[in-house]
CSV table of C-alpha atoms in Angstrom, one decimal:
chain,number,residue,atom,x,y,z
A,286,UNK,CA,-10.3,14.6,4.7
A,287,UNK,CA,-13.3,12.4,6.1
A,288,UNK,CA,-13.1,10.9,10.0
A,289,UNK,CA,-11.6,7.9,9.2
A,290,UNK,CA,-8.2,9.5,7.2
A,291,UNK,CA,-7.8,12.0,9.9
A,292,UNK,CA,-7.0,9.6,11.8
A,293,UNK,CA,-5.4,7.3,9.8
A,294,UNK,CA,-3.0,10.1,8.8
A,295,UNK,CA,-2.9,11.3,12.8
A,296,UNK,CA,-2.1,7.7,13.6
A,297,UNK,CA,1.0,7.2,10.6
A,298,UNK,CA,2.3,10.5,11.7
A,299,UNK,CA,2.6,9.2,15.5
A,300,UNK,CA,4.1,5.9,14.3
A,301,UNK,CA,6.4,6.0,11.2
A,302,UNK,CA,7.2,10.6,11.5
A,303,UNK,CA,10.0,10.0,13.6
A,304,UNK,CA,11.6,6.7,13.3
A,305,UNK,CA,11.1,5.9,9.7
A,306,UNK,CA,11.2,9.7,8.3
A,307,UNK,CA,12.0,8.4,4.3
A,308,UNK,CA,9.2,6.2,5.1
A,309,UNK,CA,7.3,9.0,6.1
A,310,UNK,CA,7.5,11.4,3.1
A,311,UNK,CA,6.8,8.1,0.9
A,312,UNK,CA,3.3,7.7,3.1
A,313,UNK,CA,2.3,11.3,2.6
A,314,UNK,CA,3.1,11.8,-0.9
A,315,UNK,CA,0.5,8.4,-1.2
A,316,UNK,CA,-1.9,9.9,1.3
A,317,UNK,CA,-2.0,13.4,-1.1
A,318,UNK,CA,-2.5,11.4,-4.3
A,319,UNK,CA,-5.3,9.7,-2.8
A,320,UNK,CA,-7.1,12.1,-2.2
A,321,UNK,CA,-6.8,13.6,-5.5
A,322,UNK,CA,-8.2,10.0,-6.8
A,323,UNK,CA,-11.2,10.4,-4.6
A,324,UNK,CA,-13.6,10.8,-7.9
A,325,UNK,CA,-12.5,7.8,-9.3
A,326,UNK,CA,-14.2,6.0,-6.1
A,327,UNK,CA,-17.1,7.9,-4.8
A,328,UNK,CA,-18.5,7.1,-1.3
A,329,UNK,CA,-15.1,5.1,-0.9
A,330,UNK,CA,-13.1,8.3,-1.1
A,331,UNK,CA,-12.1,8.3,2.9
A,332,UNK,CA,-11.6,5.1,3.1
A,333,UNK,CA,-8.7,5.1,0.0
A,334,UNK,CA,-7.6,8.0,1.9
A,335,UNK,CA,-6.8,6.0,5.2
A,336,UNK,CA,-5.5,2.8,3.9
A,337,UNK,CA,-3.2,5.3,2.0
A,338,UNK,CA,-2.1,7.2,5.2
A,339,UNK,CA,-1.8,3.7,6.7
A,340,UNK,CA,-0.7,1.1,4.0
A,341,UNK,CA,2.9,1.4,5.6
A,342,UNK,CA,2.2,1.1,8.7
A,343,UNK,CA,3.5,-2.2,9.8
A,344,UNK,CA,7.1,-1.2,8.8
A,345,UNK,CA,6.5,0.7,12.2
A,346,UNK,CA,9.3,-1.0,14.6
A,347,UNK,CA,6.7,-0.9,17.7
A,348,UNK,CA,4.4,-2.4,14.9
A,349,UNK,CA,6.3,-5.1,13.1
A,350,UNK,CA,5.9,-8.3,13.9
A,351,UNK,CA,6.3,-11.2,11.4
A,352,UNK,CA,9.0,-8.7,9.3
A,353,UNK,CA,5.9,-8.5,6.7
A,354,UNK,CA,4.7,-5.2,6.5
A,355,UNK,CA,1.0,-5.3,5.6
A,356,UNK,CA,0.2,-8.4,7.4
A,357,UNK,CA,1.4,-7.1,10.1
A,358,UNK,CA,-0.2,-3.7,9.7
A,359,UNK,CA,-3.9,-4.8,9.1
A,360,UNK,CA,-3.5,-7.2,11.7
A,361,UNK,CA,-2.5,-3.7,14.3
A,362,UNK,CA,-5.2,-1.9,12.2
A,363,UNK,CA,-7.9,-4.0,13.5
A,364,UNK,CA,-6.8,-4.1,17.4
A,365,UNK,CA,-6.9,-0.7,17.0
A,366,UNK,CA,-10.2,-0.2,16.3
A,367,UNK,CA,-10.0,0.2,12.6
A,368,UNK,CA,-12.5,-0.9,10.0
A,369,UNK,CA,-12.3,-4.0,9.1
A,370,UNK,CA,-12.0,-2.9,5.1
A,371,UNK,CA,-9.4,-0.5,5.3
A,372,UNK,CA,-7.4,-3.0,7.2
A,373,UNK,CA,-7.9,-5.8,4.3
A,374,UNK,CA,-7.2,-2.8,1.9
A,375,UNK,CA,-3.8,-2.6,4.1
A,376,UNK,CA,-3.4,-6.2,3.9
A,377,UNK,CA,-3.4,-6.8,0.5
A,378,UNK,CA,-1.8,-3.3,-1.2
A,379,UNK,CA,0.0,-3.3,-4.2
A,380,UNK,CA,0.1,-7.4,-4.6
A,381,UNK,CA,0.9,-8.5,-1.1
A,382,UNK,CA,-0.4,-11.2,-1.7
A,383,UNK,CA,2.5,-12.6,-3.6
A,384,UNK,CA,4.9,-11.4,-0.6
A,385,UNK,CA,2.4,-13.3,1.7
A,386,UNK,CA,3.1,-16.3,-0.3
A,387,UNK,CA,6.9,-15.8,-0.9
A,388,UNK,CA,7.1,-15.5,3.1
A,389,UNK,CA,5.2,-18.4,3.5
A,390,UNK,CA,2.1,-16.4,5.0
A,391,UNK,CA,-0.1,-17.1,2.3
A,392,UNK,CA,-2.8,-18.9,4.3
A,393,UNK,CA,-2.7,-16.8,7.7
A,394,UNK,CA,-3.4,-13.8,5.0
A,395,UNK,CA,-5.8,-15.4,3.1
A,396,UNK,CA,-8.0,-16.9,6.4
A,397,UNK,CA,-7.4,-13.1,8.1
A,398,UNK,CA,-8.7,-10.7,5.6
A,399,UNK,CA,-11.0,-11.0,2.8
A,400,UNK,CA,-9.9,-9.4,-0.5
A,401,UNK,CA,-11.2,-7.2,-2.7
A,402,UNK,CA,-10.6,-6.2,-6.5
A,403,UNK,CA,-12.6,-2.3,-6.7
A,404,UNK,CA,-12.0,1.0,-7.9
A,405,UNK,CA,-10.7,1.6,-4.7
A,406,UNK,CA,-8.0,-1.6,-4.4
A,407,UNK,CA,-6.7,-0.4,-7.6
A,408,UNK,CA,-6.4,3.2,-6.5
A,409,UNK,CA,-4.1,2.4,-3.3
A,410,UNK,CA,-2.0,0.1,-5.8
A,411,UNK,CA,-1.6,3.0,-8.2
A,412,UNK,CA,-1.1,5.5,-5.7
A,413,UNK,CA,1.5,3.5,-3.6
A,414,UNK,CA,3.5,2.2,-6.8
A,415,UNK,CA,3.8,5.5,-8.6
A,416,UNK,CA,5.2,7.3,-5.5
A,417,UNK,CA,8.8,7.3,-4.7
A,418,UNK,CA,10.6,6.6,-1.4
A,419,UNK,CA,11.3,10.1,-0.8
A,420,UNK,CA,7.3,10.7,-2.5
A,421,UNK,CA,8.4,11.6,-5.5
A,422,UNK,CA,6.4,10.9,-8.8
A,423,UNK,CA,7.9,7.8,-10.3
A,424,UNK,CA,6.1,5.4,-13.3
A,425,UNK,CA,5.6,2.2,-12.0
A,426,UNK,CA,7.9,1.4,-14.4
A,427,UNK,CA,10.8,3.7,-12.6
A,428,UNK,CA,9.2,2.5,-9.2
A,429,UNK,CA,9.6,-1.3,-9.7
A,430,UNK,CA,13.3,-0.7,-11.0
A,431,UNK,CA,14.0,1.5,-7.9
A,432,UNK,CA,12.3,-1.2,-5.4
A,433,UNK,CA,14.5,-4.1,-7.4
A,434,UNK,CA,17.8,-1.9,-7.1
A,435,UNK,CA,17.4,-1.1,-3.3
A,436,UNK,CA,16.2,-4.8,-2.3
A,437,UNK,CA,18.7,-6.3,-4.9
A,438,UNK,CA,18.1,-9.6,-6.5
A,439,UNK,CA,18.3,-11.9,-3.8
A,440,UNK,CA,15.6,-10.4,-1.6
A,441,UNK,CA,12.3,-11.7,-1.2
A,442,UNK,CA,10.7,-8.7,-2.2
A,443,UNK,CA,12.6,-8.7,-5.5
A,444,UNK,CA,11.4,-12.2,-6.0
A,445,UNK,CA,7.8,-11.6,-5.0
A,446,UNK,CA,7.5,-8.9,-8.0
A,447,UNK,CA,8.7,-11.3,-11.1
A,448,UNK,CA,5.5,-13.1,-10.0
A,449,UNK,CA,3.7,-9.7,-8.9
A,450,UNK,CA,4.2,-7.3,-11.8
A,451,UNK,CA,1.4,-8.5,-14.2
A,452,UNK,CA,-1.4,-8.7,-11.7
A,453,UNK,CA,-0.3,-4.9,-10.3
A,454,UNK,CA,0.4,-3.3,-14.2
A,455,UNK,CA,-3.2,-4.9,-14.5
A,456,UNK,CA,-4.6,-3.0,-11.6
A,457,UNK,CA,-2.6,0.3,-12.5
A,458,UNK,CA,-3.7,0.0,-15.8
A,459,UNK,CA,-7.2,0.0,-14.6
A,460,UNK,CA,-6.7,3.1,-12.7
A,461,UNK,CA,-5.4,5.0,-16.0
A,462,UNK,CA,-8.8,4.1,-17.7
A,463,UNK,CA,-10.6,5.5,-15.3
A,464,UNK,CA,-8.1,8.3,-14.7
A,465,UNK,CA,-8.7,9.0,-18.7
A,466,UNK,CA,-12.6,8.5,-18.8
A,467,UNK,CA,-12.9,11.6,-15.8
A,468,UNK,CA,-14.0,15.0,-17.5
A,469,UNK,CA,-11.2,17.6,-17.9
């Protein structure tokens, strides 16, 4: 681990261990597979490390704020002292985008924190939607259909995936190509 994912695994420890312990295992499990992706990024490979350690973080109660998890995350990231990047990367994980929009925060997202489609983006996407609550290994296929059954089909965040799912299956599928083109 680099400077930046020590602490960004030092900090989600301090904040989500405790109070959000399912949470918790989820963020480590992430954190771990991250770091085994860090050839698919390069120089990047801290910084996919700490937005993994901290993509969660703003499900933190003392963190929470608008009751949107990364907005309210990158937007603690960055008071904090955090890179700018790796609280964008926080902002927009695994299609927030769509949640901003379904919350109507589309615009305070969108004039906050620039966004980025790299190697890296995709990484935290795959790494976050093929991990379990509990941080077990899940397809994204098994992961969507676990997120849908413990939201149920009301929920916002249930709705924000029918619009979601083909922009994140893009950016997982993306990830398995490179995954696939690494030597054995």
């Amino acid at each position: 681990m680099g400077p930046s994912s020590e602490l960004a695994a030092a900090t989600s420890q301090r904040h989500l261990r405790n109070v959000l312990p399912r949470r918790w295992l989820h963020v480590q499990a992430v954190a771990a597979k991250a770091e085994q992706l860090a050839c698919l990024v390069g120089d990047d490979a801290d910084v996919l490390t700490a937005a993994a350690w901290l993509h969660d973080i703003g499900y933190a109660p003392d963190i929470a704020d608008t009751g949107f998890h990364a907005l309210d995350g990158a937007r603690w990231l960055r008071r904090h002292g955090f890179s700018d990047r790796i609280a964008a990367l926080v902002a927009y994980h695994s299609c927030a985008v769509h949640e901003a929009d379904e919350r109507g925060l589309g615009q305070a997202l969108a004039n906050e924190f620039p966004r980025e489609e790299t190697a890296t983006s995709d990484a935290l996407w795959y790494v976050d939607m093929t991990t379990g609550p509990d941080g077990q290994d899940l397809t994204v296929d098994e992961r969507l259909t676990e997120i849908r059954q413990r939201y149920g089909p009301d929920d916002v965040v249930t709705r924000f995936w029918e619009r979601a799912e083909p922009m994140l299956r893009y950016a997982i599928s993306r990830t398995q190509h490179r995954l696939s083109a690494q030597p054995m």
